[in-house]
Tab-separated table of C-alpha atoms in Angstrom:
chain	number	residue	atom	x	y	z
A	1	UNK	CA	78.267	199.837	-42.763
A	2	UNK	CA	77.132	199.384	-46.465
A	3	UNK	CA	74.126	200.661	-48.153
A	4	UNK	CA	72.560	197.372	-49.512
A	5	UNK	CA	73.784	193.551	-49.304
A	6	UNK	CA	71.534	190.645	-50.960
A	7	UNK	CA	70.206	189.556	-47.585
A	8	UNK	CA	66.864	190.500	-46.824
A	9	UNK	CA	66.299	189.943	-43.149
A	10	UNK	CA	63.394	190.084	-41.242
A	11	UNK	CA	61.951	190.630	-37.212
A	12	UNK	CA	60.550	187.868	-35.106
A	13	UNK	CA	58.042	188.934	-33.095
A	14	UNK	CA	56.804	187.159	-30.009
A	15	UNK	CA	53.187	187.886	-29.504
A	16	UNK	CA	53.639	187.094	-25.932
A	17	UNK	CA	56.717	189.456	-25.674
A	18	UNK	CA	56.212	192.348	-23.431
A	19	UNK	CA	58.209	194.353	-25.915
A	20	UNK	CA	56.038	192.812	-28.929
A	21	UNK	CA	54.271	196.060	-29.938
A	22	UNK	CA	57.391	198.487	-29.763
A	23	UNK	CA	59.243	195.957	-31.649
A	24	UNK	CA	56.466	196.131	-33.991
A	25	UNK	CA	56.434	199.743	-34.110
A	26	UNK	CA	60.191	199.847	-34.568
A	27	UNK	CA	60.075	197.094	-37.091
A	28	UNK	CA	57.711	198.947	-39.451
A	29	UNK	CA	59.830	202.384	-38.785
A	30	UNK	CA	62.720	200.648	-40.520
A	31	UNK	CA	60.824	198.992	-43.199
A	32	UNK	CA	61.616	195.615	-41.545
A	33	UNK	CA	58.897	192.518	-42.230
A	34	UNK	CA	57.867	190.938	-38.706
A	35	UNK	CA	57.382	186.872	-38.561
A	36	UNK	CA	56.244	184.870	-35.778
A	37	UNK	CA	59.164	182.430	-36.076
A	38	UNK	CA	62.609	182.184	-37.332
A	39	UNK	CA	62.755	182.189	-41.178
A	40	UNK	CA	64.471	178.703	-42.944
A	41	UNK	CA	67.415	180.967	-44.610
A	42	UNK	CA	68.729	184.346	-44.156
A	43	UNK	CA	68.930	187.002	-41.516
A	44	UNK	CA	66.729	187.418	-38.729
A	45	UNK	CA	66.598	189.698	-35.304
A	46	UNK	CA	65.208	188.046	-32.349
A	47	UNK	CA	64.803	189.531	-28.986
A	48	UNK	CA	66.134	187.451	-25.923
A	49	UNK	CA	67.195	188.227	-21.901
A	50	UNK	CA	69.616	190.335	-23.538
A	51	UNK	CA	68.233	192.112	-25.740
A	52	UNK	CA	67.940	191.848	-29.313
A	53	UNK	CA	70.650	189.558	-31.453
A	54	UNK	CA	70.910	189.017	-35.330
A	55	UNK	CA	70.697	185.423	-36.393
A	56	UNK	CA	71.491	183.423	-39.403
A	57	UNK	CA	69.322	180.466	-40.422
A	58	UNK	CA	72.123	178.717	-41.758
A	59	UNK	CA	73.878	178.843	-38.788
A	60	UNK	CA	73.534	175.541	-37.411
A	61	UNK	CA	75.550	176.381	-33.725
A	62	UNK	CA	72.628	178.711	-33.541
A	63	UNK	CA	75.521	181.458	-32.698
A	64	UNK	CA	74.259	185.354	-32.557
A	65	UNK	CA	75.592	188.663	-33.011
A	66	UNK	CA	74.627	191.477	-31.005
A	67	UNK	CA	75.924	195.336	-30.482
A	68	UNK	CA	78.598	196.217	-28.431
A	69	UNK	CA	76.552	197.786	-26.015
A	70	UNK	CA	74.501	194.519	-25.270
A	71	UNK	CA	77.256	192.332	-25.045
A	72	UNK	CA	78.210	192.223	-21.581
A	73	UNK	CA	81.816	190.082	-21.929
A	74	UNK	CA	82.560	193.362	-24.471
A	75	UNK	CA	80.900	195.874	-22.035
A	76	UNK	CA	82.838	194.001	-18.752
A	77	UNK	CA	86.345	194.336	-20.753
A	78	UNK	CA	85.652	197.777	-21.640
A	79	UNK	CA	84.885	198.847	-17.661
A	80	UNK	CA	88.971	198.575	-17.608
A	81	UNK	CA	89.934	199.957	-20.719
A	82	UNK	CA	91.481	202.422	-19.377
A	83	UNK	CA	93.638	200.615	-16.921
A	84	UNK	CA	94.322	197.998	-19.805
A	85	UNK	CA	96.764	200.653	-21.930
A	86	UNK	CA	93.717	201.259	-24.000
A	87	UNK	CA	94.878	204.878	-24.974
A	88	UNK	CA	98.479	203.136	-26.250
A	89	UNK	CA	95.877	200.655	-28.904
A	90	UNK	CA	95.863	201.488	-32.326
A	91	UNK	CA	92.443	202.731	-32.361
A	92	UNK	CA	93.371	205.572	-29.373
A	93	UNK	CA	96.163	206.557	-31.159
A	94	UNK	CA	94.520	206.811	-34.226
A	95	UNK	CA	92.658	209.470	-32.298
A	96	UNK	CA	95.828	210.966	-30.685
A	97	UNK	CA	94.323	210.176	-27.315
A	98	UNK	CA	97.816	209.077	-26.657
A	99	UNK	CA	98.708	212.833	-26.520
A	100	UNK	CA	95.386	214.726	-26.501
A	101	UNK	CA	91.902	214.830	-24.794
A	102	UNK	CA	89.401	212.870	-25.865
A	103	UNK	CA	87.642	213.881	-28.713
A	104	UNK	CA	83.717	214.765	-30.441
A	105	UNK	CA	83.686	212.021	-32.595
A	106	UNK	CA	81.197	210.872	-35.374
A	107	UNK	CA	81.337	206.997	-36.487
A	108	UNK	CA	79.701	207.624	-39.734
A	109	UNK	CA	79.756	203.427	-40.393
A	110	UNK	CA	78.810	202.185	-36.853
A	111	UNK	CA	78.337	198.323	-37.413
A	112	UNK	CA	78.100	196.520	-34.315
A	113	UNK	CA	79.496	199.561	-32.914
A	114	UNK	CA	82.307	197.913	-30.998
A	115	UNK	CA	84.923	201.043	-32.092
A	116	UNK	CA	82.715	203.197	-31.143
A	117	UNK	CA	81.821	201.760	-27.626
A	118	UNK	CA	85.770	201.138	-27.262
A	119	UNK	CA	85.782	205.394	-27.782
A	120	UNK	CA	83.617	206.090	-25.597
A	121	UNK	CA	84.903	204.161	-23.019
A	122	UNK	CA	87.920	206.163	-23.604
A	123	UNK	CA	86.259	209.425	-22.868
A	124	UNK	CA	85.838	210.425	-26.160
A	125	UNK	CA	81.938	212.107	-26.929
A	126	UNK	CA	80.344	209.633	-29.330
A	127	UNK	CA	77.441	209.589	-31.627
A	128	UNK	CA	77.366	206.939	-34.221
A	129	UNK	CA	75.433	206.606	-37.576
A	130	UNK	CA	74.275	203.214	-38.891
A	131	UNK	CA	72.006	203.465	-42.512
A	132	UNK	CA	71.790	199.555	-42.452
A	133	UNK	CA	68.323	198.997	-40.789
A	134	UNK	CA	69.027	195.956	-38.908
A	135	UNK	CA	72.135	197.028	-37.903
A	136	UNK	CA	70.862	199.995	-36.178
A	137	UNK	CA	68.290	198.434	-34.942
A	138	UNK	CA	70.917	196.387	-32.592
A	139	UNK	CA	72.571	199.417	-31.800
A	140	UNK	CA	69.063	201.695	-30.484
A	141	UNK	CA	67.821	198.932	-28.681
A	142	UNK	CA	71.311	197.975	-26.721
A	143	UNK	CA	71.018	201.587	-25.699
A	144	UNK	CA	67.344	201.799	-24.937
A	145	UNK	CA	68.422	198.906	-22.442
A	146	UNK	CA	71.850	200.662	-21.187
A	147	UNK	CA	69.182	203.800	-20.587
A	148	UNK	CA	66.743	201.678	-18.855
A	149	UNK	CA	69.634	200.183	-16.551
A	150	UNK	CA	69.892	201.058	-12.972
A	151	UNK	CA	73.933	200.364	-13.131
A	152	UNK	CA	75.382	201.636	-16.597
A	153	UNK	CA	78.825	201.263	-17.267
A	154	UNK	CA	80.817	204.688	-16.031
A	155	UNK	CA	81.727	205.314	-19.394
A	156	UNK	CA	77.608	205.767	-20.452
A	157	UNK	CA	77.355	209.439	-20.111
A	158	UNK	CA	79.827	209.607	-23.353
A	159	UNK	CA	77.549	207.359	-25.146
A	160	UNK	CA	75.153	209.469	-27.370
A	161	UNK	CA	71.616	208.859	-28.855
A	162	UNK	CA	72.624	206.439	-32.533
A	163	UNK	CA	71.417	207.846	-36.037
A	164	UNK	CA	69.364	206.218	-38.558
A	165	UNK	CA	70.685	207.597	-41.722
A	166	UNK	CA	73.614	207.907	-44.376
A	167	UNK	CA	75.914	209.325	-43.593
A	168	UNK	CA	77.100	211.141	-46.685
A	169	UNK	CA	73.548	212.836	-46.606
A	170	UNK	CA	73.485	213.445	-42.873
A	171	UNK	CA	77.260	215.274	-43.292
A	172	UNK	CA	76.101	217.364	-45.924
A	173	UNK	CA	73.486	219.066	-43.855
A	174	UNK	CA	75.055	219.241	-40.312
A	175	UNK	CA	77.739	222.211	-39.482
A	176	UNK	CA	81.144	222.211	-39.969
A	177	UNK	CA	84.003	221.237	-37.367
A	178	UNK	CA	80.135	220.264	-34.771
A	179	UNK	CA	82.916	217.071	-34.701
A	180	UNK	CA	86.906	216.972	-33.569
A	181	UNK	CA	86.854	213.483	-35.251
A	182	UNK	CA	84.949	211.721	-38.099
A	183	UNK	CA	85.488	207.811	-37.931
A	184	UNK	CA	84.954	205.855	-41.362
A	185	UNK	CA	85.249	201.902	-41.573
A	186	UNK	CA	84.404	200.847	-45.034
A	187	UNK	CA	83.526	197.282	-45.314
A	188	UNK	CA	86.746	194.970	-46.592
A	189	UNK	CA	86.708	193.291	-49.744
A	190	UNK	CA	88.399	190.832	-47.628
A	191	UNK	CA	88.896	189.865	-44.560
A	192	UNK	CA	90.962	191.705	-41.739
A	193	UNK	CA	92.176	188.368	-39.520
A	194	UNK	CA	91.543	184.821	-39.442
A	195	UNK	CA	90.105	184.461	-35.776
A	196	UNK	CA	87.021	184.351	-33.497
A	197	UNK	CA	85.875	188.038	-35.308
A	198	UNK	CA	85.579	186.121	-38.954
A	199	UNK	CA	82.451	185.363	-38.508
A	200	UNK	CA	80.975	188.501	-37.531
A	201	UNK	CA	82.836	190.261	-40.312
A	202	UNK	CA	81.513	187.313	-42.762
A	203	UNK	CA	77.977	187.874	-41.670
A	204	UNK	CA	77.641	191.927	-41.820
A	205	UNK	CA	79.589	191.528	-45.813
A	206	UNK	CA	76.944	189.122	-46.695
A	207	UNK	CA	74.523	191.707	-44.740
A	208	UNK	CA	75.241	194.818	-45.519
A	209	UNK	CA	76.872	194.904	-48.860
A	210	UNK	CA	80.780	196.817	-49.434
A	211	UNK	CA	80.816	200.105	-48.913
A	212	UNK	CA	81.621	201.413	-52.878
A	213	UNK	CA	80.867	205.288	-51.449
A	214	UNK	CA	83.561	205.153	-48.878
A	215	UNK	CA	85.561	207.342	-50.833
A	216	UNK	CA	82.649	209.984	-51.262
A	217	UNK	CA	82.196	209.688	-47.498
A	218	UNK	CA	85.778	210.927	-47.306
A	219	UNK	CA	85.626	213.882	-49.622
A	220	UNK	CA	82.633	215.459	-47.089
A	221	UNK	CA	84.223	214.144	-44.228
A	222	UNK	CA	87.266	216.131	-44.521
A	223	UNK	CA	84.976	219.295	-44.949
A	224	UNK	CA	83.219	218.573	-42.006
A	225	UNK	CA	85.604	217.323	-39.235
A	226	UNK	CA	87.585	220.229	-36.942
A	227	UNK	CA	90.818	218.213	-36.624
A	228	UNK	CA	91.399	214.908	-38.233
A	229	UNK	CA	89.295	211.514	-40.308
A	230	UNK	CA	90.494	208.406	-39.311
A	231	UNK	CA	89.823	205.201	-41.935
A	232	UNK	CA	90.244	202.000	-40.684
A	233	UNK	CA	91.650	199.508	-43.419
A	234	UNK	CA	92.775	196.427	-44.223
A	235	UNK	CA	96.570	196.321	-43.478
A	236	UNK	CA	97.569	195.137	-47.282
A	237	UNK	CA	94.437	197.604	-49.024
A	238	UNK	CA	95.135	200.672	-51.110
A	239	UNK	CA	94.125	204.331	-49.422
A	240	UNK	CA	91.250	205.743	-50.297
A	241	UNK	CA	93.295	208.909	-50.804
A	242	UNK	CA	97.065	209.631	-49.905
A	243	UNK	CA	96.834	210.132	-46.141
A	244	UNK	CA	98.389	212.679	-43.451
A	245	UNK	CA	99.590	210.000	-41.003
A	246	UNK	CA	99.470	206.143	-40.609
A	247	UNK	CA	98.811	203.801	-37.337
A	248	UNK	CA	99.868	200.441	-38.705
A	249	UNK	CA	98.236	197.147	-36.806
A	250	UNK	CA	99.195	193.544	-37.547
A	251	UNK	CA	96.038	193.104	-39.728
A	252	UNK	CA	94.630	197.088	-39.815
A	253	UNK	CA	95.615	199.639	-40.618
A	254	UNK	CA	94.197	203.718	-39.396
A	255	UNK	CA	94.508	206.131	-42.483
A	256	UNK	CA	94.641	209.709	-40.675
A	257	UNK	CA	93.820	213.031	-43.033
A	258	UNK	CA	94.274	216.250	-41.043
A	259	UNK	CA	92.023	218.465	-41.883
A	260	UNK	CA	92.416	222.727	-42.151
A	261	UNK	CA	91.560	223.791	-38.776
C-alpha cells in the first residue's frame, strides 16, 4: 500500500484485554497512539474474538476490515482454491501457475493481503511487505493467531513471517533473483469495481494515500526478481511501463515484465 494518506488512526486498548500490554508494545513499535475507546472520526484498530479489525468512526453499520488471514469466510473459500480452478484465475496466471510450479514470491504492497493469501494457498512461497503501520499491523497479528492455532489452514506452511518496511528500500538491500516473482499493486486513482470490495478499497485510499512511487518500485523490482513482476491495474489505467505480457480481467488488469534470467 501507500506511504502516507491524511488519516491518522489510532489503537484501542482494553485495559482488561489479556493481549493489552503486547498490543501496547506493538502499538508504540509502529508509532501508533493507544486510546481507551473508539475515537469520534477517523481510523481506529480494535481487537475482538477474531483478532484485530480496522474501524472507521464514520461508519455508522459499525462494519470492519480485517486481513485475509483473520477472515475466516476468506480463509474457508481459500481451503478449496485449488479444487475451485484457482490456478485458471487471473491472478494464477498472472504467475504462470497455469503452466509452472508455484513460485518465491514477494508482495511488495501487501494491503489486506488477500492476493497474497490467495498465492499461498496456491502453493506459491510468500512473504509480503506492508510500510503502512496499521495495515501491517492487521497482517502480523492475523498470523500471530494462524501460528498460535492448533488447526491452520493446509496451505500455512507457504505463509511466511510479514515485513514492516518499504519496499523500494527493503529491495535495494536484499539479493538478486532471492524471489521467482515480485508482486506490485499500486493503489487506483479510481476504483477497480462497483461491488461489495468498494468499500474496502475506499477505506485503505483514504488510509493509506496513492502509491506515486509505484513506478520506482518497478525500476528495482525488475533488478531484483529471477523470472517475472506482475502489476495489478485498473483495467482502463495506463502501464507503468510498456509490459512483456498482459492477463486482462473484467475490471483488472496483470501487467507482466520478464525479467533477464
Amino acid at each position: 500500500m501507500a506511504q502516507a494518506g491524511t488519516a491518522r488512526p489510532v489503537w484501542v486498548v482494553d485495559a482488561d484485554d489479556a493481549a493489552c500490554a503486547i498490543d501496547r508494545e506493538r502499538a508504540a513499535e509502529l508509532g501508533l497512539k493507544c486510546v481507551t475507546r473508539a475515537p469520534e472520526a477517523g481510523f481506529y484498530i480494535a481487537r475482538d474474538e477474531h483478532g484485530l479489525a480496522l474501524h472507521h468512526a464514520a461508519d455508522a453499520a459499525g462494519a470492519a476490515l480485517r486481513c485475509a488471514l483473520a477472515d475466516p469466510t476468506e480463509l474457508a473459500n481459500r481451503q478449496t482454491s485449488r479444487q475451485a480452478g484457482g490456478r485458471r484465475s487471473p491472478l494464477a496466471r498472472a504467475f504462470g501457475l497455469h503452466r509452472h510450479p508455484p513460485a518465491r514470491v514477494l508482495d511488495t504492497t501487501a494491503g489486506l493481503a488477500r492476493d497474497a493469501a490467495t498465492l499461498a494457498s496456491l502453493g506459491c512461497e510468500v512473504t509480503a511487505i506492508e510500510r503502512q503501520p496499521v495495515l501491517y499491523a492487521l497482517i502480523a497479528d492475523a498470523t500471530h493467531q494462524l501460528d498460535l492455532s492448533t488447526q491452520p489452514p493446509g496451505w500455512w506452511p507457504h505463509w511466511h513471517p510479514p515485513i514492516y518496511a518499504d519496499a523500494r528500500c527493503w529491495l535495494a538491500e536484499f539479493p538478486a533473483a532471492a524471489f521467482d516473482a515480485i508482486y506490485i499493486d499500486p493503489m487506483f486513482a479510481s476504483p477497480r469495481r462497483k461491488s461489495a470490495p468498494q468499500k474496502a478499497l475506499a477505506w485503505l485510499a483514504e488510509l493509506a494515500g496513492r502509491d506515486d512511487d509505484a513506478p520506482a518500485l518497478l525500476d528495482i523490482a525488475r533488478t531484483r526478481a529471477a523470472r517475472r513482476v506482475v502489476v495489478k491495474q485498473h483495467a482502463r489505467a495506463a502501464p507503468i511501463a510498456p509490459p512483456d505480457l498482459q492477463i486482462r480481467g473484467r475490471a483488472i488488469r496483470f501487467d507482466i515484465y520478464l525479467t533477464a534470467s
